[in-house]
Amino acid sequence: MKNRKRYMASVIVTGALAAALATSAFAASGHNNVAAVGTAASNTKYGTNYQGSYSLGQTHAQIAKLKQNLKDWRAYGSNSSYFTGVAAITSTDGTFDQATKNNLIVFQNVKGLTADGIYGAGSRNAMHAAIGSSPKGFVRIKDTSYYINYNDTAAGLSADNTYKLDHSWLTSGSVTTLNSFAQGFYSTYSKKLEINDGSLIDGDDTPEHSTHQDGKGVDIRNAGLTVDQQKKVLQLAVDNPNISSILYYTNHGLTSSKIVIRADHDDHFHVNFK
């Protein structure tokens, strides 16, 4: 349950794109066949051969998925307006051509990423958020007024070198509880919580631990939190009827069966939702 990111095992597309495009919520009704990235460690774990990034001139099966992802996103709603003067992708083979780079740069610009035309973990995360849909019905956490998805920050991505995983998915009920929980903290301190390590898009097992698979567990970083703020996080968890337990290295003097003392949780809280 360490504060690191995880990796999506590539899965087969389960829904018709036409049906997805006909809905008003593209991200929620899209597909889970998002181009994957990986490392030697994650490739060994999952039996894959994904690269850490894909760029102009390379050939790989995941590039074909990336090209389809970009075509899908460009075709949705009014997104085509972002592509003025940019030639469309005409082939969805596995070669990263100039059209792929140009279309990716547009996507990166719109999503506030470094627009270098290289598809890595940051672009993968943004693509997950834009068109990804969990086969288990999980939803991807995104920044709100009360918390940030640390997995998507520059610091979070820089720590994501071992496996390059996107551990940002929770059940819809867990997301609702998380937001109300974080709102309680923000109302006191005007400080956003940093959320890390939910589940993978498909709830698959991860190399670092055997939990975080059901979309009902998430980590909260304690970096920069004062003792009073740490105690507030614990108290909010105790008071929330939709939280079953919170794991931390100390209870800061609070007494509750919900607080589970774990010495290996000195750098983060782990919250379990009902």
Short mmCIF file of C-alpha atoms in Angstrom, two decimals:
data_model
loop_
_atom_site.label_atom_id
_atom_site.label_comp_id
_atom_site.label_asym_id
_atom_site.label_seq_id
_atom_site.Cartn_x
_atom_site.Cartn_y
_atom_site.Cartn_z
CA MET A 1 0.00 0.00 0.00
CA LYS A 2 2.96 2.29 -0.55
CA ASN A 3 2.42 5.67 -2.17
CA ARG A 4 3.29 4.64 -5.70
CA LYS A 5 1.36 4.31 -8.90
CA ARG A 6 0.33 1.14 -10.65
CA TYR A 7 -0.17 -0.08 -14.12
CA MET A 8 -3.12 -1.09 -16.27
CA ALA A 9 -2.98 -4.57 -17.74
CA SER A 10 -4.21 -4.15 -21.29
CA VAL A 11 -7.69 -5.56 -21.81
CA ILE A 12 -9.91 -6.27 -24.77
CA VAL A 13 -12.47 -3.68 -25.79
CA THR A 14 -15.89 -4.69 -24.46
CA GLY A 15 -18.35 -2.21 -25.97
CA ALA A 16 -19.16 -0.80 -29.35
CA LEU A 17 -17.60 2.60 -29.93
CA ALA A 18 -20.68 3.77 -31.78
CA ALA A 19 -22.77 3.25 -28.66
CA ALA A 20 -20.21 5.16 -26.63
CA LEU A 21 -20.21 8.12 -28.95
CA ALA A 22 -23.99 8.27 -28.84
CA THR A 23 -23.97 8.98 -25.12
CA SER A 24 -23.57 12.34 -23.42
CA ALA A 25 -20.83 11.13 -21.05
CA PHE A 26 -18.03 9.95 -23.29
CA ALA A 27 -15.57 9.20 -20.49
CA ALA A 28 -18.04 7.11 -18.53
CA SER A 29 -19.37 5.24 -21.56
CA GLY A 30 -16.18 4.89 -23.58
CA HIS A 31 -14.02 1.80 -23.69
CA ASN A 32 -11.16 0.26 -21.74
CA ASN A 33 -8.91 -0.43 -24.70
CA VAL A 34 -6.59 2.49 -23.95
CA ALA A 35 -3.01 2.26 -25.21
CA ALA A 36 -0.84 0.91 -22.40
CA VAL A 37 2.67 1.73 -21.27
CA GLY A 38 4.98 -0.45 -19.22
CA THR A 39 8.43 -1.19 -17.90
CA ALA A 40 10.62 -4.28 -17.62
CA ALA A 41 9.18 -4.87 -14.15
CA SER A 42 5.54 -4.57 -15.14
CA ASN A 43 6.10 -6.53 -18.33
CA THR A 44 7.50 -9.38 -16.26
CA LYS A 45 4.56 -9.19 -13.88
CA TYR A 46 1.88 -9.18 -16.57
CA GLY A 47 3.63 -11.07 -19.39
CA THR A 48 3.54 -8.10 -21.76
CA ASN A 49 6.08 -6.21 -23.84
CA TYR A 50 4.87 -2.61 -23.52
CA GLN A 51 7.24 0.31 -23.78
CA GLY A 52 7.61 3.14 -21.30
CA SER A 53 6.71 5.56 -24.09
CA TYR A 54 5.98 5.62 -27.80
CA SER A 55 7.22 8.21 -30.26
CA LEU A 56 7.68 9.11 -33.91
CA GLY A 57 9.05 6.30 -36.08
CA GLN A 58 8.43 3.45 -33.65
CA THR A 59 6.28 0.41 -34.35
CA HIS A 60 4.30 -1.46 -31.69
CA ALA A 61 0.88 -3.07 -31.30
CA GLN A 62 -0.04 -0.49 -28.64
CA ILE A 63 0.54 2.31 -31.15
CA ALA A 64 -2.38 0.97 -33.17
CA LYS A 65 -4.55 1.35 -30.05
CA LEU A 66 -3.19 4.84 -29.46
CA LYS A 67 -4.08 5.88 -32.99
CA GLN A 68 -7.62 4.58 -32.55
CA ASN A 69 -7.86 6.36 -29.18
CA LEU A 70 -6.86 9.64 -30.81
CA LYS A 71 -9.31 9.13 -33.68
CA ASP A 72 -12.11 8.40 -31.19
CA TRP A 73 -11.35 11.45 -29.05
CA ARG A 74 -11.02 13.74 -32.06
CA ALA A 75 -14.40 12.57 -33.40
CA TYR A 76 -16.26 13.09 -30.15
CA GLY A 77 -18.49 16.14 -29.66
CA SER A 78 -16.82 19.40 -30.63
CA ASN A 79 -13.26 18.12 -30.13
CA SER A 80 -12.63 18.40 -33.87
CA SER A 81 -12.46 22.17 -33.39
CA TYR A 82 -9.10 21.71 -31.62
CA PHE A 83 -7.60 20.14 -34.74
CA THR A 84 -7.83 23.00 -37.22
CA GLY A 85 -5.05 22.54 -39.75
CA VAL A 86 -4.03 19.17 -38.31
CA ALA A 87 -4.44 16.22 -40.69
CA ALA A 88 -6.52 13.35 -39.40
CA ILE A 89 -5.09 9.91 -38.66
CA THR A 90 -6.05 7.73 -41.62
CA SER A 91 -4.37 4.45 -40.70
CA THR A 92 -4.59 2.56 -37.41
CA ASP A 93 -1.62 0.31 -38.02
CA GLY A 94 1.16 0.00 -35.44
CA THR A 95 3.46 2.69 -36.84
CA PHE A 96 3.83 6.00 -35.02
CA ASP A 97 3.72 8.38 -37.98
CA GLN A 98 3.69 12.18 -38.23
CA ALA A 99 -0.11 12.35 -38.14
CA THR A 100 -0.08 10.39 -34.88
CA LYS A 101 2.41 12.81 -33.37
CA ASN A 102 0.50 15.87 -34.54
CA ASN A 103 -2.83 14.58 -33.21
CA LEU A 104 -1.23 13.56 -29.91
CA ILE A 105 0.25 17.06 -29.51
CA VAL A 106 -3.24 18.52 -29.84
CA PHE A 107 -4.56 16.13 -27.19
CA GLN A 108 -1.65 16.94 -24.88
CA ASN A 109 -2.20 20.68 -25.28
CA VAL A 110 -5.89 20.40 -24.47
CA LYS A 111 -5.15 18.28 -21.39
CA GLY A 112 -2.44 20.61 -20.10
CA LEU A 113 0.40 18.13 -20.64
CA THR A 114 3.86 18.71 -22.05
CA ALA A 115 3.07 18.81 -25.76
CA ASP A 116 6.05 16.83 -26.99
CA GLY A 117 4.21 14.27 -29.11
CA ILE A 118 5.52 11.41 -26.97
CA TYR A 119 2.98 9.04 -25.46
CA GLY A 120 4.01 8.10 -21.93
CA ALA A 121 2.36 7.56 -18.55
CA GLY A 122 1.04 11.12 -18.32
CA SER A 123 -0.67 10.92 -21.69
CA ARG A 124 -1.94 7.43 -20.83
CA ASN A 125 -3.48 8.76 -17.61
CA ALA A 126 -5.13 11.60 -19.50
CA MET A 127 -6.44 9.19 -22.12
CA HIS A 128 -7.84 6.98 -19.37
CA ALA A 129 -9.66 9.98 -17.97
CA ALA A 130 -10.91 11.04 -21.41
CA ILE A 131 -12.17 7.75 -22.86
CA GLY A 132 -11.44 4.97 -20.39
CA SER A 133 -14.24 2.85 -18.98
CA SER A 134 -13.72 0.11 -16.40
CA PRO A 135 -15.04 -3.37 -17.18
CA LYS A 136 -15.97 -3.58 -13.49
CA GLY A 137 -17.84 -0.30 -13.50
CA PHE A 138 -15.18 1.63 -11.60
CA VAL A 139 -14.79 5.36 -12.26
CA ARG A 140 -11.52 7.22 -12.45
CA ILE A 141 -10.89 9.77 -9.70
CA LYS A 142 -10.21 13.28 -10.92
CA ASP A 143 -9.27 16.52 -9.23
CA THR A 144 -12.12 18.19 -7.37
CA SER A 145 -12.44 21.31 -5.24
CA TYR A 146 -11.39 19.22 -2.23
CA TYR A 147 -8.71 16.78 -3.39
CA ILE A 148 -6.24 16.10 -6.16
CA ASN A 149 -5.35 12.83 -7.85
CA TYR A 150 -1.68 12.62 -6.91
CA ASN A 151 -1.16 9.95 -9.59
CA ASP A 152 -1.56 12.67 -12.22
CA THR A 153 0.78 15.26 -10.73
CA ALA A 154 4.33 15.82 -11.94
CA ALA A 155 5.65 14.52 -8.62
CA GLY A 156 3.42 11.47 -8.79
CA LEU A 157 4.42 10.66 -12.34
CA SER A 158 8.11 11.07 -11.55
CA ALA A 159 7.76 8.41 -8.85
CA ASP A 160 6.07 6.08 -11.33
CA ASN A 161 9.19 4.62 -12.93
CA THR A 162 9.15 1.03 -11.69
CA TYR A 163 5.80 -0.13 -13.06
CA LYS A 164 4.07 2.89 -14.70
CA LEU A 165 0.64 1.94 -13.37
CA ASP A 166 -2.58 3.95 -13.24
CA HIS A 167 -4.08 3.10 -9.87
CA SER A 168 -6.81 5.77 -10.05
CA TRP A 169 -10.08 3.81 -10.16
CA LEU A 170 -12.79 3.45 -7.50
CA THR A 171 -16.42 2.42 -7.32
CA SER A 172 -18.85 5.28 -7.84
CA GLY A 173 -19.96 5.01 -4.22
CA SER A 174 -16.37 5.25 -3.02
CA VAL A 175 -15.81 8.38 -5.12
CA THR A 176 -18.91 9.99 -3.60
CA THR A 177 -17.73 9.18 -0.07
CA LEU A 178 -14.19 10.33 -0.84
CA ASN A 179 -15.42 13.70 -2.04
CA SER A 180 -17.59 14.32 1.04
CA PHE A 181 -14.74 13.14 3.27
CA ALA A 182 -12.26 15.48 1.58
CA GLN A 183 -14.79 18.32 1.72
CA GLY A 184 -14.89 17.99 5.51
CA PHE A 185 -11.11 18.36 5.64
CA TYR A 186 -11.08 21.26 3.20
CA SER A 187 -13.77 23.15 5.10
CA THR A 188 -11.47 23.23 8.13
CA TYR A 189 -8.04 23.81 6.55
CA SER A 190 -8.70 25.07 2.98
CA LYS A 191 -6.22 22.41 1.93
CA LYS A 192 -6.75 19.73 -0.68
CA LEU A 193 -5.93 16.13 0.22
CA GLU A 194 -3.57 14.23 -2.07
CA ILE A 195 -5.24 10.99 -3.14
CA ASN A 196 -3.15 8.06 -4.36
CA ASP A 197 -3.51 4.36 -5.12
CA GLY A 198 -7.06 3.30 -5.75
CA SER A 199 -7.49 0.25 -8.00
CA LEU A 200 -6.49 -0.55 -11.55
CA ILE A 201 -9.07 -0.01 -14.28
CA ASP A 202 -9.89 -3.72 -14.17
CA GLY A 203 -9.14 -4.34 -10.48
CA ASP A 204 -6.21 -6.59 -11.35
CA ASP A 205 -3.57 -7.60 -8.82
CA THR A 206 -0.53 -5.35 -8.52
CA PRO A 207 3.16 -6.06 -7.84
CA GLU A 208 3.40 -4.01 -4.65
CA HIS A 209 0.49 -5.41 -2.63
CA SER A 210 -2.52 -7.69 -2.79
CA THR A 211 -5.16 -5.11 -1.81
CA HIS A 212 -6.54 -2.13 -3.77
CA GLN A 213 -8.37 -4.45 -6.15
CA ASP A 214 -12.06 -3.88 -5.35
CA GLY A 215 -12.34 -0.12 -5.95
CA LYS A 216 -13.09 0.42 -2.27
CA GLY A 217 -9.65 1.29 -0.93
CA VAL A 218 -7.50 4.37 -1.45
CA ASP A 219 -4.39 5.95 0.01
CA ILE A 220 -4.12 9.53 1.24
CA ARG A 221 -0.64 11.05 1.42
CA ASN A 222 0.34 12.64 4.71
CA ALA A 223 3.14 14.73 3.24
CA GLY A 224 2.97 18.27 4.61
CA LEU A 225 0.15 17.53 7.06
CA THR A 226 0.52 18.79 10.62
CA VAL A 227 -0.33 16.56 13.56
CA ASP A 228 -3.66 18.35 13.94
CA GLN A 229 -4.41 17.79 10.26
CA GLN A 230 -3.49 14.12 10.50
CA LYS A 231 -5.76 13.78 13.49
CA LYS A 232 -8.55 15.49 11.53
CA VAL A 233 -8.21 12.90 8.75
CA LEU A 234 -8.55 10.12 11.31
CA GLN A 235 -11.54 11.76 12.98
CA LEU A 236 -13.33 12.32 9.69
CA ALA A 237 -12.88 8.64 8.83
CA VAL A 238 -14.22 7.59 12.23
CA ASP A 239 -17.26 9.85 11.85
CA ASN A 240 -18.10 8.82 8.27
CA PRO A 241 -20.63 5.95 8.20
CA ASN A 242 -19.50 4.93 4.70
CA ILE A 243 -15.90 4.33 5.77
CA SER A 244 -15.22 0.95 7.36
CA SER A 245 -11.62 1.49 8.49
CA ILE A 246 -8.54 3.67 8.21
CA LEU A 247 -4.98 2.33 8.54
CA TYR A 248 -2.23 4.57 9.93
CA TYR A 249 0.91 4.27 12.01
CA THR A 250 -0.64 6.10 15.01
CA ASN A 251 -4.09 7.00 16.30
CA HIS A 252 -2.95 10.39 17.64
CA GLY A 253 -4.85 9.73 20.86
CA LEU A 254 -8.16 8.86 19.20
CA THR A 255 -9.97 5.71 20.27
CA SER A 256 -12.00 3.86 17.65
CA SER A 257 -12.18 0.34 16.27
CA LYS A 258 -12.07 1.92 12.81
CA ILE A 259 -8.46 3.02 13.32
CA VAL A 260 -6.05 0.18 12.57
CA ILE A 261 -2.46 0.81 13.68
CA ARG A 262 0.04 -0.23 11.03
CA ALA A 263 3.72 0.61 11.43
CA ASP A 264 4.26 0.36 7.67
CA HIS A 265 1.75 3.15 7.06
CA ASP A 266 3.86 6.02 8.34
CA ASP A 267 3.82 7.88 5.01
CA HIS A 268 0.13 7.55 4.15
CA PHE A 269 -3.34 6.72 5.37
CA HIS A 270 -5.21 3.82 3.80
CA VAL A 271 -8.98 4.29 3.78
CA ASN A 272 -11.45 1.45 3.19
CA PHE A 273 -14.95 2.32 2.00
CA LYS A 274 -18.05 0.23 2.53
#
